[in-house]
Structures are given as C-alpha cells and as structure tokens.
mmCIF file of C-alpha atoms in Angstrom:
data_model
loop_
_atom_site.group_PDB
_atom_site.id
_atom_site.type_symbol
_atom_site.label_atom_id
_atom_site.label_comp_id
_atom_site.label_asym_id
_atom_site.label_seq_id
_atom_site.Cartn_x
_atom_site.Cartn_y
_atom_site.Cartn_z
ATOM 1 C CA UNK A 29 -28.916 4.360 -24.479
ATOM 2 C CA UNK A 30 -28.389 1.618 -22.362
ATOM 3 C CA UNK A 31 -25.645 1.417 -20.092
ATOM 4 C CA UNK A 32 -23.825 -2.128 -20.037
ATOM 5 C CA UNK A 33 -21.261 -2.105 -17.708
ATOM 6 C CA UNK A 34 -18.398 -3.726 -18.972
ATOM 7 C CA UNK A 35 -17.479 -7.493 -17.824
ATOM 8 C CA UNK A 36 -14.098 -6.186 -16.273
ATOM 9 C CA UNK A 37 -15.655 -3.843 -14.084
ATOM 10 C CA UNK A 38 -18.323 -6.015 -12.747
ATOM 11 C CA UNK A 39 -16.738 -7.297 -9.538
ATOM 12 C CA UNK A 40 -14.862 -3.596 -8.882
ATOM 13 C CA UNK A 41 -15.341 -2.514 -5.159
ATOM 14 C CA UNK A 42 -15.684 0.923 -4.267
ATOM 15 C CA UNK A 43 -13.059 1.542 -1.665
ATOM 16 C CA UNK A 44 -15.428 3.633 0.106
ATOM 17 C CA UNK A 45 -12.234 6.236 1.191
ATOM 18 C CA UNK A 46 -13.172 8.719 -1.023
ATOM 19 C CA UNK A 47 -16.970 8.822 0.107
ATOM 20 C CA UNK A 48 -15.652 9.034 3.524
ATOM 21 C CA UNK A 49 -13.676 12.048 2.569
ATOM 22 C CA UNK A 50 -16.502 13.860 0.628
ATOM 23 C CA UNK A 51 -18.451 13.592 3.805
ATOM 24 C CA UNK A 52 -15.646 14.692 6.560
ATOM 25 C CA UNK A 53 -14.765 17.378 3.749
ATOM 26 C CA UNK A 54 -18.130 18.723 3.374
ATOM 27 C CA UNK A 55 -18.939 19.444 6.617
ATOM 28 C CA UNK A 56 -18.557 21.779 9.250
ATOM 29 C CA UNK A 57 -17.559 19.654 11.517
ATOM 30 C CA UNK A 58 -14.400 18.892 13.257
ATOM 31 C CA UNK A 59 -14.001 15.465 12.210
ATOM 32 C CA UNK A 60 -11.263 12.953 13.803
ATOM 33 C CA UNK A 61 -9.833 12.518 10.603
ATOM 34 C CA UNK A 62 -8.971 8.233 10.257
ATOM 35 C CA UNK A 63 -10.800 7.168 6.601
ATOM 36 C CA UNK A 64 -7.976 8.023 4.491
ATOM 37 C CA UNK A 65 -4.488 7.794 3.458
ATOM 38 C CA UNK A 66 -3.604 11.005 3.810
ATOM 39 C CA UNK A 67 -0.678 12.265 6.184
ATOM 40 C CA UNK A 68 0.030 15.669 7.872
ATOM 41 C CA UNK A 69 3.819 15.211 8.472
ATOM 42 C CA UNK A 70 5.148 17.180 5.410
ATOM 43 C CA UNK A 71 8.204 16.083 3.215
ATOM 44 C CA UNK A 72 11.766 16.816 3.759
ATOM 45 C CA UNK A 73 11.909 20.385 2.747
ATOM 46 C CA UNK A 74 14.314 19.829 0.586
ATOM 47 C CA UNK A 75 12.068 18.043 -2.027
ATOM 48 C CA UNK A 76 9.642 20.695 -1.701
ATOM 49 C CA UNK A 77 11.920 23.457 -2.209
ATOM 50 C CA UNK A 78 13.434 21.530 -5.629
ATOM 51 C CA UNK A 79 9.504 21.042 -6.554
ATOM 52 C CA UNK A 80 8.770 25.001 -6.874
ATOM 53 C CA UNK A 81 12.471 25.082 -8.549
ATOM 54 C CA UNK A 82 11.223 22.525 -11.407
ATOM 55 C CA UNK A 83 7.804 24.356 -11.463
ATOM 56 C CA UNK A 84 9.615 27.151 -13.584
ATOM 57 C CA UNK A 85 12.946 25.150 -15.303
ATOM 58 C CA UNK A 86 11.483 24.358 -19.219
ATOM 59 C CA UNK A 87 13.260 20.980 -18.375
ATOM 60 C CA UNK A 88 10.775 19.891 -16.034
ATOM 61 C CA UNK A 89 7.601 20.780 -18.234
ATOM 62 C CA UNK A 90 8.256 17.786 -20.457
ATOM 63 C CA UNK A 91 7.063 14.547 -21.812
ATOM 64 C CA UNK A 92 10.246 13.216 -22.130
ATOM 65 C CA UNK A 93 12.070 11.327 -20.966
ATOM 66 C CA UNK A 94 8.756 8.991 -21.320
ATOM 67 C CA UNK A 95 9.914 6.291 -18.991
ATOM 68 C CA UNK A 96 11.508 8.605 -16.011
ATOM 69 C CA UNK A 97 13.862 11.003 -15.485
ATOM 70 C CA UNK A 98 17.374 9.859 -15.498
ATOM 71 C CA UNK A 99 18.537 10.774 -12.337
ATOM 72 C CA UNK A 100 15.635 9.523 -10.851
ATOM 73 C CA UNK A 101 15.723 5.730 -12.211
ATOM 74 C CA UNK A 102 19.375 5.559 -11.364
ATOM 75 C CA UNK A 103 18.069 6.446 -7.332
ATOM 76 C CA UNK A 104 15.352 3.739 -7.331
ATOM 77 C CA UNK A 105 17.514 1.628 -8.690
ATOM 78 C CA UNK A 106 20.150 1.859 -6.089
ATOM 79 C CA UNK A 107 17.437 2.387 -3.760
ATOM 80 C CA UNK A 108 16.273 -1.143 -4.403
ATOM 81 C CA UNK A 109 19.645 -2.385 -4.872
ATOM 82 C CA UNK A 110 21.080 -1.413 -1.096
ATOM 83 C CA UNK A 111 17.884 -3.428 0.714
ATOM 84 C CA UNK A 112 18.100 -6.342 -1.123
ATOM 85 C CA UNK A 113 21.431 -6.303 -1.849
ATOM 86 C CA UNK A 114 21.531 -6.948 -5.429
ATOM 87 C CA UNK A 115 22.418 -5.249 -8.544
ATOM 88 C CA UNK A 116 19.506 -3.157 -10.402
ATOM 89 C CA UNK A 117 20.733 -0.326 -13.052
ATOM 90 C CA UNK A 118 18.582 2.712 -13.863
ATOM 91 C CA UNK A 119 18.492 2.158 -17.586
ATOM 92 C CA UNK A 120 17.847 -1.559 -17.318
ATOM 93 C CA UNK A 121 15.700 -1.977 -15.107
ATOM 94 C CA UNK A 122 13.894 1.044 -14.060
ATOM 95 C CA UNK A 123 10.627 2.225 -15.241
ATOM 96 C CA UNK A 124 9.217 5.805 -13.524
ATOM 97 C CA UNK A 125 5.463 5.775 -13.275
ATOM 98 C CA UNK A 126 2.325 7.958 -12.050
ATOM 99 C CA UNK A 127 2.118 6.591 -8.315
ATOM 100 C CA UNK A 128 2.333 3.153 -7.192
ATOM 101 C CA UNK A 129 -0.736 1.821 -7.918
ATOM 102 C CA UNK A 130 -0.268 2.930 -11.353
ATOM 103 C CA UNK A 131 3.040 0.937 -11.497
ATOM 104 C CA UNK A 132 1.377 -1.649 -10.079
ATOM 105 C CA UNK A 133 -1.246 -1.938 -12.976
ATOM 106 C CA UNK A 134 1.476 -1.229 -15.514
ATOM 107 C CA UNK A 135 3.049 -4.630 -13.800
ATOM 108 C CA UNK A 136 0.065 -7.080 -14.174
ATOM 109 C CA UNK A 137 -1.044 -5.462 -17.602
ATOM 110 C CA UNK A 138 2.664 -6.410 -18.766
ATOM 111 C CA UNK A 139 2.789 -10.010 -17.026
ATOM 112 C CA UNK A 140 -0.705 -11.651 -16.752
ATOM 113 C CA UNK A 141 -3.050 -12.893 -19.254
ATOM 114 C CA UNK A 142 -6.908 -12.856 -19.056
ATOM 115 C CA UNK A 143 -8.289 -15.610 -16.474
ATOM 116 C CA UNK A 144 -4.485 -15.923 -14.669
ATOM 117 C CA UNK A 145 -4.732 -16.239 -10.848
ATOM 118 C CA UNK A 146 -2.825 -14.064 -8.808
ATOM 119 C CA UNK A 147 -2.814 -14.553 -4.843
ATOM 120 C CA UNK A 148 -2.883 -11.321 -2.442
ATOM 121 C CA UNK A 149 -3.467 -11.202 1.187
ATOM 122 C CA UNK A 150 -6.662 -11.041 3.007
ATOM 123 C CA UNK A 151 -7.871 -8.316 3.785
ATOM 124 C CA UNK A 152 -5.502 -6.500 1.489
ATOM 125 C CA UNK A 153 -6.601 -2.974 -0.393
ATOM 126 C CA UNK A 154 -9.582 -3.212 -2.637
ATOM 127 C CA UNK A 155 -7.564 -0.784 -4.978
ATOM 128 C CA UNK A 156 -5.228 -3.367 -5.384
ATOM 129 C CA UNK A 157 -7.971 -6.369 -6.016
ATOM 130 C CA UNK A 158 -9.609 -3.772 -8.267
ATOM 131 C CA UNK A 159 -6.474 -3.541 -10.352
ATOM 132 C CA UNK A 160 -5.997 -6.892 -10.779
ATOM 133 C CA UNK A 161 -9.522 -7.681 -12.258
ATOM 134 C CA UNK A 162 -8.752 -4.480 -14.541
ATOM 135 C CA UNK A 163 -6.270 -6.565 -15.958
ATOM 136 C CA UNK A 164 -8.209 -9.511 -16.572
ATOM 137 C CA UNK A 165 -7.021 -11.299 -13.484
ATOM 138 C CA UNK A 166 -8.598 -13.599 -10.899
ATOM 139 C CA UNK A 167 -7.443 -12.674 -7.343
ATOM 140 C CA UNK A 168 -7.185 -15.884 -4.470
ATOM 141 C CA UNK A 169 -7.171 -14.427 -1.401
ATOM 142 C CA UNK A 170 -4.990 -16.062 1.375
ATOM 143 C CA UNK A 171 -6.253 -14.751 5.231
ATOM 144 C CA UNK A 172 -3.940 -13.258 7.302
ATOM 145 C CA UNK A 173 -4.719 -14.823 10.922
ATOM 146 C CA UNK A 174 -6.258 -12.126 13.286
ATOM 147 C CA UNK A 175 -5.548 -12.196 17.150
ATOM 148 C CA UNK A 176 -7.071 -9.616 19.078
ATOM 149 C CA UNK A 177 -4.446 -7.859 20.496
ATOM 150 C CA UNK A 178 -1.810 -9.386 19.241
ATOM 151 C CA UNK A 179 0.324 -8.804 15.507
ATOM 152 C CA UNK A 180 -1.362 -10.663 12.738
ATOM 153 C CA UNK A 181 0.543 -13.367 11.001
ATOM 154 C CA UNK A 182 0.982 -15.184 7.451
ATOM 155 C CA UNK A 183 -0.938 -18.457 6.797
ATOM 156 C CA UNK A 184 1.902 -20.576 4.719
ATOM 157 C CA UNK A 185 -0.161 -23.419 5.065
ATOM 158 C CA UNK A 186 -3.133 -21.427 3.632
ATOM 159 C CA UNK A 187 -0.926 -20.312 0.807
ATOM 160 C CA UNK A 188 0.452 -23.388 -0.436
ATOM 161 C CA UNK A 189 -3.279 -24.566 -0.905
ATOM 162 C CA UNK A 190 -4.660 -21.698 -3.093
ATOM 163 C CA UNK A 191 -2.243 -22.357 -5.715
ATOM 164 C CA UNK A 192 -3.470 -24.026 -8.704
ATOM 165 C CA UNK A 193 -2.637 -25.096 -12.400
ATOM 166 C CA UNK A 194 -4.473 -21.007 -12.988
ATOM 167 C CA UNK A 195 -1.819 -18.939 -10.464
ATOM 168 C CA UNK A 196 0.468 -16.790 -12.558
ATOM 169 C CA UNK A 197 1.414 -13.951 -9.610
ATOM 170 C CA UNK A 198 1.917 -13.444 -6.308
ATOM 171 C CA UNK A 199 0.900 -10.085 -5.167
ATOM 172 C CA UNK A 200 2.386 -9.167 -1.871
ATOM 173 C CA UNK A 201 2.983 -6.184 0.769
ATOM 174 C CA UNK A 202 4.855 -6.344 3.992
ATOM 175 C CA UNK A 203 3.958 -3.885 5.821
ATOM 176 C CA UNK A 204 0.718 -5.229 4.416
ATOM 177 C CA UNK A 205 -2.330 -1.927 3.719
ATOM 178 C CA UNK A 206 -4.726 -1.947 5.553
ATOM 179 C CA UNK A 207 -3.625 -4.592 8.453
ATOM 180 C CA UNK A 208 -0.213 -3.619 9.104
ATOM 181 C CA UNK A 209 0.640 -7.274 9.504
ATOM 182 C CA UNK A 210 4.405 -8.382 8.307
ATOM 183 C CA UNK A 211 5.875 -11.492 6.739
ATOM 184 C CA UNK A 212 8.810 -12.865 8.531
ATOM 185 C CA UNK A 213 11.780 -14.836 6.956
ATOM 186 C CA UNK A 214 10.434 -18.053 7.507
ATOM 187 C CA UNK A 215 6.961 -16.252 5.637
ATOM 188 C CA UNK A 216 9.525 -14.720 2.813
ATOM 189 C CA UNK A 217 11.265 -18.394 2.833
ATOM 190 C CA UNK A 218 7.671 -19.947 1.891
ATOM 191 C CA UNK A 219 6.821 -17.656 -0.583
ATOM 192 C CA UNK A 220 10.219 -18.406 -2.750
ATOM 193 C CA UNK A 221 9.573 -21.942 -2.356
ATOM 194 C CA UNK A 222 6.115 -21.592 -3.508
ATOM 195 C CA UNK A 223 7.001 -19.167 -6.631
ATOM 196 C CA UNK A 224 10.104 -21.055 -8.170
ATOM 197 C CA UNK A 225 8.032 -24.882 -7.670
ATOM 198 C CA UNK A 226 5.510 -23.066 -9.040
ATOM 199 C CA UNK A 227 7.344 -20.792 -11.704
ATOM 200 C CA UNK A 228 4.848 -18.000 -10.096
ATOM 201 C CA UNK A 229 5.929 -13.966 -10.633
ATOM 202 C CA UNK A 230 6.592 -11.716 -7.577
ATOM 203 C CA UNK A 231 5.215 -8.672 -7.567
ATOM 204 C CA UNK A 232 6.013 -6.785 -4.665
ATOM 205 C CA UNK A 233 4.138 -3.752 -3.400
ATOM 206 C CA UNK A 234 6.762 -1.798 -1.504
ATOM 207 C CA UNK A 235 5.302 1.525 -0.775
ATOM 208 C CA UNK A 236 5.615 1.120 2.917
ATOM 209 C CA UNK A 237 8.038 -1.657 3.501
ATOM 210 C CA UNK A 238 10.582 0.572 5.826
ATOM 211 C CA UNK A 239 7.784 1.899 7.697
ATOM 212 C CA UNK A 240 8.337 -0.837 10.358
ATOM 213 C CA UNK A 241 7.783 -0.859 14.058
ATOM 214 C CA UNK A 242 9.644 -2.188 17.220
ATOM 215 C CA UNK A 243 12.365 -2.269 15.413
ATOM 216 C CA UNK A 244 11.215 -4.960 12.722
ATOM 217 C CA UNK A 245 13.359 -5.422 9.760
ATOM 218 C CA UNK A 246 13.026 -5.007 6.265
ATOM 219 C CA UNK A 247 12.878 -8.139 4.730
ATOM 220 C CA UNK A 248 13.224 -9.586 0.862
ATOM 221 C CA UNK A 249 13.448 -12.888 -0.973
ATOM 222 C CA UNK A 250 14.642 -11.889 -3.613
ATOM 223 C CA UNK A 251 18.050 -13.145 -2.705
ATOM 224 C CA UNK A 252 17.039 -16.473 -2.224
ATOM 225 C CA UNK A 253 17.387 -18.683 -4.982
ATOM 226 C CA UNK A 254 15.812 -18.403 -8.066
ATOM 227 C CA UNK A 255 13.954 -14.973 -7.118
ATOM 228 C CA UNK A 256 16.006 -12.682 -8.475
ATOM 229 C CA UNK A 257 14.453 -13.110 -11.547
ATOM 230 C CA UNK A 258 10.936 -13.506 -11.195
ATOM 231 C CA UNK A 259 10.030 -10.540 -8.573
ATOM 232 C CA UNK A 260 9.263 -7.453 -9.662
ATOM 233 C CA UNK A 261 8.967 -4.269 -7.142
ATOM 234 C CA UNK A 262 6.706 -1.042 -7.439
ATOM 235 C CA UNK A 263 7.582 1.839 -5.274
ATOM 236 C CA UNK A 264 6.178 4.943 -4.423
ATOM 237 C CA UNK A 265 7.194 8.274 -3.400
ATOM 238 C CA UNK A 266 3.455 8.678 -0.981
ATOM 239 C CA UNK A 267 3.601 6.712 2.202
ATOM 240 C CA UNK A 268 7.355 6.574 2.776
ATOM 241 C CA UNK A 269 8.378 9.893 1.214
ATOM 242 C CA UNK A 270 5.244 11.751 2.492
ATOM 243 C CA UNK A 271 4.648 13.099 -1.345
ATOM 244 C CA UNK A 272 0.657 12.335 -2.175
ATOM 245 C CA UNK A 273 0.351 14.809 -4.329
ATOM 246 C CA UNK A 274 3.589 14.320 -6.485
ATOM 247 C CA UNK A 275 1.902 11.418 -7.817
ATOM 248 C CA UNK A 276 5.676 9.518 -8.312
ATOM 249 C CA UNK A 277 6.425 5.799 -7.874
ATOM 250 C CA UNK A 278 9.402 3.539 -10.060
ATOM 251 C CA UNK A 279 9.066 -0.168 -10.724
ATOM 252 C CA UNK A 280 12.620 -1.843 -10.511
ATOM 253 C CA UNK A 281 12.654 -5.467 -12.295
ATOM 254 C CA UNK A 282 14.027 -8.216 -14.185
ATOM 255 C CA UNK A 283 15.617 -6.744 -17.399
ATOM 256 C CA UNK A 284 13.175 -9.044 -19.382
ATOM 257 C CA UNK A 285 10.161 -7.705 -18.151
ATOM 258 C CA UNK A 286 11.185 -4.194 -18.926
ATOM 259 C CA UNK A 287 10.025 -4.080 -23.019
ATOM 260 C CA UNK A 288 6.395 -5.008 -21.625
ATOM 261 C CA UNK A 289 6.301 -2.931 -18.785
ATOM 262 C CA UNK A 290 7.883 0.543 -20.849
ATOM 263 C CA UNK A 291 5.123 -0.409 -23.528
ATOM 264 C CA UNK A 292 2.051 -0.635 -21.132
ATOM 265 C CA UNK A 293 3.506 2.450 -19.643
ATOM 266 C CA UNK A 294 3.231 4.443 -23.122
ATOM 267 C CA UNK A 295 0.230 3.290 -23.441
ATOM 268 C CA UNK A 296 -1.630 4.022 -20.076
ATOM 269 C CA UNK A 297 -0.451 7.018 -18.174
ATOM 270 C CA UNK A 298 2.818 8.132 -20.737
ATOM 271 C CA UNK A 299 4.544 10.022 -17.833
ATOM 272 C CA UNK A 300 4.359 10.826 -14.351
ATOM 273 C CA UNK A 301 4.543 14.664 -13.624
ATOM 274 C CA UNK A 302 7.320 16.122 -14.861
ATOM 275 C CA UNK A 303 7.979 18.817 -12.114
ATOM 276 C CA UNK A 304 8.015 15.961 -10.024
ATOM 277 C CA UNK A 305 10.110 13.408 -10.683
ATOM 278 C CA UNK A 306 13.401 15.546 -9.427
ATOM 279 C CA UNK A 307 11.831 16.391 -6.078
ATOM 280 C CA UNK A 308 11.176 12.642 -5.270
ATOM 281 C CA UNK A 309 14.793 11.751 -6.384
ATOM 282 C CA UNK A 310 16.229 14.564 -3.905
ATOM 283 C CA UNK A 311 13.416 12.764 -1.244
ATOM 284 C CA UNK A 312 14.503 9.732 -2.441
ATOM 285 C CA UNK A 313 18.145 10.088 -1.663
ATOM 286 C CA UNK A 314 18.067 11.514 1.178
ATOM 287 C CA UNK A 315 15.450 9.191 3.080
ATOM 288 C CA UNK A 316 17.911 7.122 4.923
ATOM 289 C CA UNK A 317 18.276 9.802 7.100
ATOM 290 C CA UNK A 318 14.900 11.468 7.237
ATOM 291 C CA UNK A 319 12.454 8.514 7.511
ATOM 292 C CA UNK A 320 13.564 7.641 11.035
ATOM 293 C CA UNK A 321 12.010 10.404 13.006
ATOM 294 C CA UNK A 322 8.769 10.192 10.804
ATOM 295 C CA UNK A 323 8.478 6.065 11.627
ATOM 296 C CA UNK A 324 9.305 6.652 15.140
ATOM 297 C CA UNK A 325 6.368 9.506 15.060
ATOM 298 C CA UNK A 326 3.902 6.622 13.078
ATOM 299 C CA UNK A 327 4.918 4.273 16.162
ATOM 300 C CA UNK A 328 4.193 6.696 18.686
ATOM 301 C CA UNK A 329 0.608 7.196 17.404
ATOM 302 C CA UNK A 330 0.199 3.334 16.734
ATOM 303 C CA UNK A 331 0.947 2.837 20.714
ATOM 304 C CA UNK A 332 -1.257 5.699 21.445
ATOM 305 C CA UNK A 333 -4.006 4.015 19.281
ATOM 306 C CA UNK A 334 -3.784 0.434 21.193
ATOM 307 C CA UNK A 335 -3.784 2.499 24.444
ATOM 308 C CA UNK A 336 -7.101 3.527 23.825
ATOM 309 C CA UNK A 337 -8.430 0.241 22.537
ATOM 310 C CA UNK A 338 -7.352 -1.485 24.608
ATOM 311 C CA UNK A 339 -9.358 -4.596 25.497
ATOM 312 C CA UNK A 340 -10.997 -4.548 22.194
ATOM 313 C CA UNK A 341 -10.537 -6.738 19.056
ATOM 314 C CA UNK A 342 -7.891 -4.921 17.240
ATOM 315 C CA UNK A 343 -5.244 -6.556 15.545
ATOM 316 C CA UNK A 344 -1.708 -4.952 16.591
ATOM 317 C CA UNK A 345 -0.163 -3.468 13.047
ATOM 318 C CA UNK A 346 3.659 -4.312 12.276
ATOM 319 C CA UNK A 347 4.211 -1.032 10.645
ATOM 320 C CA UNK A 348 2.297 1.076 8.437
ATOM 321 C CA UNK A 349 -0.189 3.876 8.942
ATOM 322 C CA UNK A 350 -3.561 1.706 9.736
ATOM 323 C CA UNK A 351 -5.093 -0.213 12.538
ATOM 324 C CA UNK A 352 -8.392 -2.516 12.149
ATOM 325 C CA UNK A 353 -10.842 -3.700 14.695
ATOM 326 C CA UNK A 354 -12.982 -6.268 14.275
ATOM 327 C CA UNK A 355 -16.467 -5.043 14.761
ATOM 328 C CA UNK A 356 -18.358 -8.286 13.831
ATOM 329 C CA UNK A 357 -17.881 -9.325 17.423
ATOM 330 C CA UNK A 358 -20.843 -6.281 18.204
ATOM 331 C CA UNK A 359 -23.131 -7.531 15.457
ATOM 332 C CA UNK A 360 -22.159 -4.816 12.824
ATOM 333 C CA UNK A 361 -19.892 -4.758 9.678
ATOM 334 C CA UNK A 362 -17.942 -1.914 8.595
ATOM 335 C CA UNK A 363 -19.920 0.153 6.747
ATOM 336 C CA UNK A 364 -23.211 0.312 10.048
ATOM 337 C CA UNK A 365 -19.785 1.330 12.694
ATOM 338 C CA UNK A 366 -18.461 4.100 10.412
ATOM 339 C CA UNK A 367 -22.211 5.632 10.444
ATOM 340 C CA UNK A 368 -22.058 5.252 13.707
ATOM 341 C CA UNK A 369 -18.861 7.020 14.253
ATOM 342 C CA UNK A 370 -19.958 9.975 12.228
ATOM 343 C CA UNK A 371 -22.022 10.671 15.100
ATOM 344 C CA UNK A 372 -19.350 10.400 17.742
ATOM 345 C CA UNK A 373 -16.711 12.942 15.687
ATOM 346 C CA UNK A 374 -15.002 10.093 14.027
ATOM 347 C CA UNK A 375 -14.150 9.457 10.268
ATOM 348 C CA UNK A 376 -13.067 6.223 9.514
ATOM 349 C CA UNK A 377 -13.733 3.611 6.515
ATOM 350 C CA UNK A 378 -15.566 0.446 6.296
ATOM 351 C CA UNK A 379 -13.890 -2.444 3.890
ATOM 352 C CA UNK A 380 -15.827 -4.365 2.336
ATOM 353 C CA UNK A 381 -14.266 -5.554 -0.979
ATOM 354 C CA UNK A 382 -10.845 -5.418 0.750
ATOM 355 C CA UNK A 383 -10.954 -9.609 1.253
ATOM 356 C CA UNK A 384 -13.278 -12.489 1.373
ATOM 357 C CA UNK A 385 -12.728 -13.348 5.086
ATOM 358 C CA UNK A 386 -11.488 -10.193 7.045
ATOM 359 C CA UNK A 387 -12.976 -7.313 4.368
ATOM 360 C CA UNK A 388 -16.368 -5.982 6.293
ATOM 361 C CA UNK A 389 -15.970 -7.364 8.879
ATOM 362 C CA UNK A 390 -13.282 -4.205 10.177
ATOM 363 C CA UNK A 391 -13.164 -1.293 10.431
ATOM 364 C CA UNK A 392 -10.074 0.795 9.383
ATOM 365 C CA UNK A 393 -8.580 3.446 11.278
ATOM 366 C CA UNK A 394 -5.416 5.389 9.467
ATOM 367 C CA UNK A 395 -2.930 6.887 12.433
ATOM 368 C CA UNK A 396 -0.978 9.211 10.193
ATOM 369 C CA UNK A 397 -2.810 12.382 9.048
ATOM 370 C CA UNK A 398 -3.873 12.883 13.391
ATOM 371 C CA UNK A 399 -1.720 14.032 15.950
ATOM 372 C CA UNK A 400 -1.521 12.359 19.203
ATOM 373 C CA UNK A 401 -3.068 15.210 20.859
ATOM 374 C CA UNK A 402 -6.194 14.543 18.434
ATOM 375 C CA UNK A 403 -6.102 10.908 19.437
ATOM 376 C CA UNK A 404 -6.195 10.675 22.826
ATOM 377 C CA UNK A 405 -10.448 10.137 23.613
ATOM 378 C CA UNK A 406 -10.331 8.378 21.104
ATOM 379 C CA UNK A 407 -11.708 5.026 22.425
ATOM 380 C CA UNK A 408 -14.255 6.420 24.397
ATOM 381 C CA UNK A 409 -16.025 7.546 20.800
ATOM 382 C CA UNK A 410 -15.023 4.056 19.589
ATOM 383 C CA UNK A 411 -16.735 2.300 23.116
ATOM 384 C CA UNK A 412 -19.609 4.545 22.576
ATOM 385 C CA UNK A 413 -20.297 3.642 18.847
ATOM 386 C CA UNK A 414 -20.365 0.316 19.579
ATOM 387 C CA UNK A 415 -22.959 0.619 22.391
ATOM 388 C CA UNK A 416 -20.512 0.170 25.051
#
C-alpha cells in the first residue's frame, strides 16, 4: 500500500526537540541539557504527596467527571479570575484538558473553520503552529522585533497589517515561547482594539504568564471593552507548577464557548489523568506562595546565560524558560549550530518551522533544566562552536 500523507499534515513541521532529546538520552556523554522544556526544580511537595494518595483512591481512578474534577475546575476558574479581575465560574466557564497543548487544540477545533487564519507571533513554538494546521487553520505570522542584547518587542503595525477577511483569531502567549518576549499594556491595548474592530477571537496560551523577570507584571487585555466575551485562556500545570508529567491543563472561556469545547474534548482525549487532577489543584491553589522562589531561580539562570553569551546576538528573555541566539550572523542556521554544539557537549535545538522570519536563523537554549553551576562555561563552548 502506498501511503499518501493527509492534506492536514502537509505543512506539519518537526519540533526538533524530540530528536535532540533522544541524542542526549541515548549517549554516554554528560551533555549540558539545553534542548527541551524539562525542569530540574521539583514540584510542590504537597502536590507530590497528593498524587501518591490519589494513586490508591478509587475515586481518582475514574473517567468521571468527563469535563474534569469539580475542585480543580473551581480553583482554575478562581485563578484566572484573580489574575484578570473578572469573575469566572468553574462549572460554567472551565474544562480540564490533558495538558496545555491538548487544550489549545481542543479550543481551535471548537472555534475555527477550515481555511480560517489564526495570527501568531514569529517565532512561535512549532507545536502551536502545528495545532493550528491540524485544526484546518492557516497561521499568519507577526514577527517580534529582535534587538541583539536587549528584549524583543511586539510589532503593533505588523499586527494590524496582517489581518485580512479570513482572519478568525489570534493565538498569543506572553511571555512567548521560545523568545521570552512579553506584550506590554500598549501592546495588549492594540490587540484588544483590533480584536473588537475585526470581531476576532483571542486565545491566550497562559502556560508561562507568571514566569516574568525584572519585576514585570502579569497583564491581560480581557478587561478592555468588548474583550471578555471573546477571550479564552488555556493554562497548564507543566511550566508554572513544574508538573510536566502530570499532563493537566485547563480552559477558561466565556460560557457560550463551553458546549463546543466540551464536545471536542469528549471526542478527543476524553479526560486528563484522574490521579493527577487534585494534585494540580493543590499546587495551583498554593502557587502564589511557591512560585516566587522558582521565578527568582529562573531569572538567576537567565542572568548567568546573558553573562556567558555577552557580546553575541542574543535576545534577552523578559520571562519564560528559553533564550535565542541568532546564528545566521555567523553564516549558520539553527540545525547546523545544533550539530556543532553537540561536539562541545551542549544539546540545544534549532528552530526550523518555528516561524517564517526568525525560526531557522536561531538556536534555542532552555535554562530550566540545568543549575547555575553547570551553566558556567557555556559561553566558551558556544564561541568555539561558532568558530570564534
């Protein structure tokens, strides 16, 4: 039988992280692991204890409720309410998903038609771009502006110019992955104005929204006029709560969207892991207390990375877990630089398919999975790989 790739997979790009992770996992070499979004900082101990307890409870070994356990839905809704200043209800506004990316796909399947355009930033994690395509959508890219040695900035003029008659939604993340770029209040005002003017849906991937550096506040456009009815939040236990293996996320949306999101959720993964849900509820409820030391450690690692790579064309992350180095300045693409770094004991990921303008010109370094002591000396390895 001759296999013909389905049309919806024609433009699906590999994420590269899986290949690099396998290289490091199967090697006997002690690579500096900067290639994927794992984290070496453990989750809240109370959440771990609740997971162990849940593994032996019959009530947690269940498909029910299909939309997620009631306590987690209420806590997730309360969490989004506290950050936005609006009032969301767990029963009316929240569905639990099997991780954040599963939640993104479910929202896209529930809200866009084949051929609809969805605006994303450039660069954007290929997994998000792939999910737009799986849902039948067409990604439209708005490049961040790269400032070597400084933070990335949002191009509001480019955002306005990319909107066309087929544009249905924006899918935005702040801090954005992989650049660490953040939208400020003027950026969100522009987003809100355009969404209302063109009747667009706003999907916010809030997986990293509290991982902000240098005292930057968490900001949302949902309280702007006309935005509450058109904004959907998709959160995750993975990055902020450091519960990657639990595979739990949440969707908080206006009530009008819930029936279709539930329908897609039941037709897709059905339910997230039962024994993980209340542990996530514990961690999320306690996160206002447990998050600040974790964010401070991430910022410390970022600062060490910046010191190591000083003088090279890097974008300064305003938040998140990763930092980008533009290797095209040295006649390389990300894939070639990735191969070179392996010879110097560093595992890092190229970004082909992570955007139209910025993707393959960069190498991505994740600083969530290595302590400061191991990050020291990275600069000399990078410079050797660049031939400097």
